[in-house]
Amino acid sequence: MARKLRLGVNVDHVATIRNARGGRHPDPVRAAKLAIAAGADGITAHLREDRRHIRDDDMARLKAEIDKPLNFEMAATNDMVAAALAIRPHAVCIVPEKRTERTTEGGLDAVKHQAQLAPAVHDLKHAGIRVSLFIAPHPAQIEAAVALGAPVIELHTGAWCDALSERRTTEAAAEWEMLRVGALLAQGLGLEVHAGHGLDYASAETIAALPQIMELNIGHFLIGEAVFEGLDATIKMMRAAMDRGRAKVKA
Ligand code: PXP
């Protein structure tokens, strides 16, 4: 039986709702604690340059108040590396960031930005933080992650999930194949493989059947669905979907 797939719950959009009005409600740290009580294995939060959702004090409170690993998503800038070194999360996931994007639209270009990424990966690793690179499942990107010395990659599932939800079946099949082959390649090269972006119950169940993948990071769908079903029930449904998918892996 393949190892249990970890669920990292991204609480950014609890902060998005809070910030729509200002003030303190709803509190992403409260959501993180509820998510953990419901079965999340870790909490993910993205400190964006423009602080549009998670803010510095949210990160500090998450680190201080939750009892599961904190995965700090950030761009590879000097300011963000300094912020991560001050917070000392369990993990950092380096993502590309554009001010004008609504969400993290594509993976990092680890080939092109090797020179910018290298010192960030080095300094974070040196501080004992598990570093992951959020990349598309392309062989050149996976090999660049190895060259940079990142121990973990997170495969960007957004293109696959978009194709699935828009019923572009040929593209969905092609994107799936890239994820499948990319996960195999990455594990073969010694990387720990995670995945995330745009996942819902059905896509999480499908990707859970790739035994190389050790962790899924999921946010928008869970927080949106929690409006209807509550966070506790939503996390439990996601956990069950992931367990069903993982059970399809042959021993
Ligand atoms: N993983 C990474 C690296 C991300 O940047 C995001 C989006 O913030 C997610 C996972 C979660 O994506 P979603 O909110 O679409 O589930």
PDB file of C-alpha atoms in Angstrom, residues 72-208:
ATOM      1  CA  PHE A  72       4.956  29.276   3.599  1.00  0.00           C
ATOM      2  CA  GLU A  73       4.383  30.089  -0.073  1.00  0.00           C
ATOM      3  CA  MET A  74       6.386  33.005  -1.410  1.00  0.00           C
ATOM      4  CA  ALA A  75       8.202  34.546  -4.340  1.00  0.00           C
ATOM      5  CA  ALA A  76      12.000  34.267  -4.390  1.00  0.00           C
ATOM      6  CA  THR A  77      12.701  37.883  -3.399  1.00  0.00           C
ATOM      7  CA  ASN A  78      15.151  39.081  -0.749  1.00  0.00           C
ATOM      8  CA  ASP A  79      12.285  40.485   1.345  1.00  0.00           C
ATOM      9  CA  MET A  80      10.387  37.208   1.289  1.00  0.00           C
ATOM     10  CA  VAL A  81      13.460  35.146   2.125  1.00  0.00           C
ATOM     11  CA  ALA A  82      14.027  37.472   5.108  1.00  0.00           C
ATOM     12  CA  ALA A  83      10.372  37.077   6.162  1.00  0.00           C
ATOM     13  CA  ALA A  84      10.603  33.274   5.952  1.00  0.00           C
ATOM     14  CA  LEU A  85      13.861  33.217   7.888  1.00  0.00           C
ATOM     15  CA  ALA A  86      12.183  35.273  10.619  1.00  0.00           C
ATOM     16  CA  ILE A  87       9.095  33.020  10.799  1.00  0.00           C
ATOM     17  CA  ARG A  88      10.986  29.716  10.336  1.00  0.00           C
ATOM     18  CA  PRO A  89       8.141  27.640   8.908  1.00  0.00           C
ATOM     19  CA  HIS A  90       8.482  23.897   8.402  1.00  0.00           C
ATOM     20  CA  ALA A  91       8.485  24.406   4.628  1.00  0.00           C
ATOM     21  CA  VAL A  92       8.712  27.084   1.964  1.00  0.00           C
ATOM     22  CA  CYS A  93       7.189  26.655  -1.459  1.00  0.00           C
ATOM     23  CA  ILE A  94       8.680  29.102  -3.947  1.00  0.00           C
ATOM     24  CA  VAL A  95       6.120  30.311  -6.479  1.00  0.00           C
ATOM     25  CA  PRO A  96       6.200  32.815  -9.340  1.00  0.00           C
ATOM     26  CA  GLU A  97       4.332  36.003  -8.603  1.00  0.00           C
ATOM     27  CA  LYS A  98       2.939  38.749 -10.793  1.00  0.00           C
ATOM     28  CA  ARG A  99       1.121  41.666  -9.242  1.00  0.00           C
ATOM     29  CA  THR A 100      -1.564  41.657 -11.909  1.00  0.00           C
ATOM     30  CA  GLU A 101      -2.484  37.970 -11.708  1.00  0.00           C
ATOM     31  CA  ARG A 102      -5.568  36.796  -9.837  1.00  0.00           C
ATOM     32  CA  THR A 103      -3.860  33.622  -8.682  1.00  0.00           C
ATOM     33  CA  THR A 104      -0.567  31.816  -9.307  1.00  0.00           C
ATOM     34  CA  GLU A 105      -1.144  31.289 -13.004  1.00  0.00           C
ATOM     35  CA  GLY A 106       1.771  29.126 -14.011  1.00  0.00           C
ATOM     36  CA  GLY A 107       4.751  27.350 -12.553  1.00  0.00           C
ATOM     37  CA  LEU A 108       8.130  28.877 -11.828  1.00  0.00           C
ATOM     38  CA  ASP A 109      10.541  28.985 -14.719  1.00  0.00           C
ATOM     39  CA  ALA A 110      13.328  27.286 -12.799  1.00  0.00           C
ATOM     40  CA  VAL A 111      15.440  27.041 -15.964  1.00  0.00           C
ATOM     41  CA  LYS A 112      15.365  30.745 -16.785  1.00  0.00           C
ATOM     42  CA  HIS A 113      15.496  32.044 -13.202  1.00  0.00           C
ATOM     43  CA  GLN A 114      18.175  29.709 -11.885  1.00  0.00           C
ATOM     44  CA  ALA A 115      20.425  32.594 -10.818  1.00  0.00           C
ATOM     45  CA  GLN A 116      17.657  34.264  -8.801  1.00  0.00           C
ATOM     46  CA  LEU A 117      16.427  31.011  -7.269  1.00  0.00           C
ATOM     47  CA  ALA A 118      19.793  29.555  -6.261  1.00  0.00           C
ATOM     48  CA  PRO A 119      20.547  31.891  -3.317  1.00  0.00           C
ATOM     49  CA  ALA A 120      16.964  31.686  -2.031  1.00  0.00           C
ATOM     50  CA  VAL A 121      17.015  27.864  -2.106  1.00  0.00           C
ATOM     51  CA  HIS A 122      20.441  27.849  -0.466  1.00  0.00           C
ATOM     52  CA  ASP A 123      19.597  30.271   2.359  1.00  0.00           C
ATOM     53  CA  LEU A 124      16.287  28.610   3.209  1.00  0.00           C
ATOM     54  CA  LYS A 125      17.784  25.116   3.161  1.00  0.00           C
ATOM     55  CA  HIS A 126      20.680  26.307   5.290  1.00  0.00           C
ATOM     56  CA  ALA A 127      18.127  27.465   7.885  1.00  0.00           C
ATOM     57  CA  GLY A 128      16.663  23.943   8.017  1.00  0.00           C
ATOM     58  CA  ILE A 129      13.515  24.790   6.026  1.00  0.00           C
ATOM     59  CA  ARG A 130      12.178  22.208   3.534  1.00  0.00           C
ATOM     60  CA  VAL A 131      12.245  23.977   0.172  1.00  0.00           C
ATOM     61  CA  SER A 132       9.884  23.166  -2.641  1.00  0.00           C
ATOM     62  CA  LEU A 133       9.606  24.685  -6.124  1.00  0.00           C
ATOM     63  CA  PHE A 134       6.171  25.096  -7.723  1.00  0.00           C
ATOM     64  CA  ILE A 135       6.746  24.054 -11.329  1.00  0.00           C
ATOM     65  CA  ALA A 136       4.926  22.758 -14.383  1.00  0.00           C
ATOM     66  CA  PRO A 137       5.433  19.010 -14.941  1.00  0.00           C
ATOM     67  CA  HIS A 138       8.013  19.530 -17.686  1.00  0.00           C
ATOM     68  CA  PRO A 139      11.222  17.489 -17.684  1.00  0.00           C
ATOM     69  CA  ALA A 140      13.437  20.589 -18.063  1.00  0.00           C
ATOM     70  CA  GLN A 141      11.817  22.212 -15.007  1.00  0.00           C
ATOM     71  CA  ILE A 142      12.144  19.043 -12.941  1.00  0.00           C
ATOM     72  CA  GLU A 143      15.800  18.713 -13.890  1.00  0.00           C
ATOM     73  CA  ALA A 144      16.383  22.390 -13.032  1.00  0.00           C
ATOM     74  CA  ALA A 145      14.880  21.780  -9.572  1.00  0.00           C
ATOM     75  CA  VAL A 146      17.375  18.952  -9.058  1.00  0.00           C
ATOM     76  CA  ALA A 147      20.243  21.182 -10.238  1.00  0.00           C
ATOM     77  CA  LEU A 148      19.149  23.868  -7.772  1.00  0.00           C
ATOM     78  CA  GLY A 149      19.254  21.383  -4.904  1.00  0.00           C
ATOM     79  CA  ALA A 150      15.566  21.695  -4.010  1.00  0.00           C
ATOM     80  CA  PRO A 151      14.503  18.502  -2.208  1.00  0.00           C
ATOM     81  CA  VAL A 152      10.820  18.896  -3.126  1.00  0.00           C
ATOM     82  CA  ILE A 153       8.758  20.018  -6.109  1.00  0.00           C
ATOM     83  CA  GLU A 154       5.079  20.836  -6.261  1.00  0.00           C
ATOM     84  CA  LEU A 155       3.613  20.054  -9.667  1.00  0.00           C
ATOM     85  CA  HIS A 156       1.211  22.733 -10.924  1.00  0.00           C
ATOM     86  CA  THR A 157      -2.089  20.996 -11.618  1.00  0.00           C
ATOM     87  CA  GLY A 158      -3.874  24.147 -12.842  1.00  0.00           C
ATOM     88  CA  ALA A 159      -3.722  23.440 -16.584  1.00  0.00           C
ATOM     89  CA  TRP A 160      -5.040  19.913 -16.046  1.00  0.00           C
ATOM     90  CA  CYS A 161      -7.841  21.072 -13.712  1.00  0.00           C
ATOM     91  CA  ASP A 162      -8.877  23.885 -16.086  1.00  0.00           C
ATOM     92  CA  ALA A 163      -9.033  21.475 -19.030  1.00  0.00           C
ATOM     93  CA  LEU A 164     -11.078  19.024 -16.943  1.00  0.00           C
ATOM     94  CA  SER A 165     -13.583  21.609 -15.762  1.00  0.00           C
ATOM     95  CA  GLU A 166     -13.980  23.075 -19.265  1.00  0.00           C
ATOM     96  CA  ARG A 167     -14.397  19.562 -20.713  1.00  0.00           C
ATOM     97  CA  ARG A 168     -11.446  19.936 -23.080  1.00  0.00           C
ATOM     98  CA  THR A 169     -10.887  16.203 -22.916  1.00  0.00           C
ATOM     99  CA  THR A 170      -7.951  15.885 -25.315  1.00  0.00           C
ATOM    100  CA  GLU A 171      -6.027  18.608 -23.501  1.00  0.00           C
ATOM    101  CA  ALA A 172      -6.972  17.164 -20.111  1.00  0.00           C
ATOM    102  CA  ALA A 173      -5.583  13.796 -21.185  1.00  0.00           C
ATOM    103  CA  ALA A 174      -2.357  15.413 -22.422  1.00  0.00           C
ATOM    104  CA  GLU A 175      -1.939  17.415 -19.195  1.00  0.00           C
ATOM    105  CA  TRP A 176      -2.615  14.294 -17.131  1.00  0.00           C
ATOM    106  CA  GLU A 177       0.055  12.407 -19.019  1.00  0.00           C
ATOM    107  CA  MET A 178       2.550  15.173 -18.284  1.00  0.00           C
ATOM    108  CA  LEU A 179       1.688  15.000 -14.573  1.00  0.00           C
ATOM    109  CA  ARG A 180       1.954  11.202 -14.534  1.00  0.00           C
ATOM    110  CA  VAL A 181       5.290  11.112 -16.340  1.00  0.00           C
ATOM    111  CA  GLY A 182       6.606  14.158 -14.461  1.00  0.00           C
ATOM    112  CA  ALA A 183       5.848  12.588 -11.080  1.00  0.00           C
ATOM    113  CA  LEU A 184       7.677   9.411 -12.106  1.00  0.00           C
ATOM    114  CA  LEU A 185      10.680  11.317 -13.438  1.00  0.00           C
ATOM    115  CA  ALA A 186      10.900  13.514 -10.341  1.00  0.00           C
ATOM    116  CA  GLN A 187      10.734  10.612  -7.930  1.00  0.00           C
ATOM    117  CA  GLY A 188      13.357   8.782  -9.990  1.00  0.00           C
ATOM    118  CA  LEU A 189      15.635  11.812  -9.620  1.00  0.00           C
ATOM    119  CA  GLY A 190      15.217  11.705  -5.844  1.00  0.00           C
ATOM    120  CA  LEU A 191      12.709  14.530  -5.402  1.00  0.00           C
ATOM    121  CA  GLU A 192       9.725  14.440  -3.062  1.00  0.00           C
ATOM    122  CA  VAL A 193       6.689  15.213  -5.205  1.00  0.00           C
ATOM    123  CA  HIS A 194       3.700  17.357  -4.216  1.00  0.00           C
ATOM    124  CA  ALA A 195       0.888  18.743  -6.371  1.00  0.00           C
ATOM    125  CA  GLY A 196      -1.677  21.495  -6.243  1.00  0.00           C
ATOM    126  CA  HIS A 197      -3.749  24.241  -7.817  1.00  0.00           C
ATOM    127  CA  GLY A 198      -7.365  24.095  -8.886  1.00  0.00           C
ATOM    128  CA  LEU A 199      -8.051  20.692  -7.303  1.00  0.00           C
ATOM    129  CA  ASP A 200     -11.580  19.663  -6.265  1.00  0.00           C
ATOM    130  CA  TYR A 201     -12.937  16.372  -4.914  1.00  0.00           C
ATOM    131  CA  ALA A 202     -12.880  14.583  -8.276  1.00  0.00           C
ATOM    132  CA  SER A 203      -9.446  15.757  -9.452  1.00  0.00           C
ATOM    133  CA  ALA A 204      -7.922  15.159  -6.001  1.00  0.00           C
ATOM    134  CA  GLU A 205      -9.269  11.602  -6.048  1.00  0.00           C
ATOM    135  CA  THR A 206      -7.807  11.050  -9.519  1.00  0.00           C
ATOM    136  CA  ILE A 207      -4.352  12.412  -8.745  1.00  0.00           C
ATOM    137  CA  ALA A 208      -4.220  10.588  -5.402  1.00  0.00           C
TER     138      ALA A 208
END
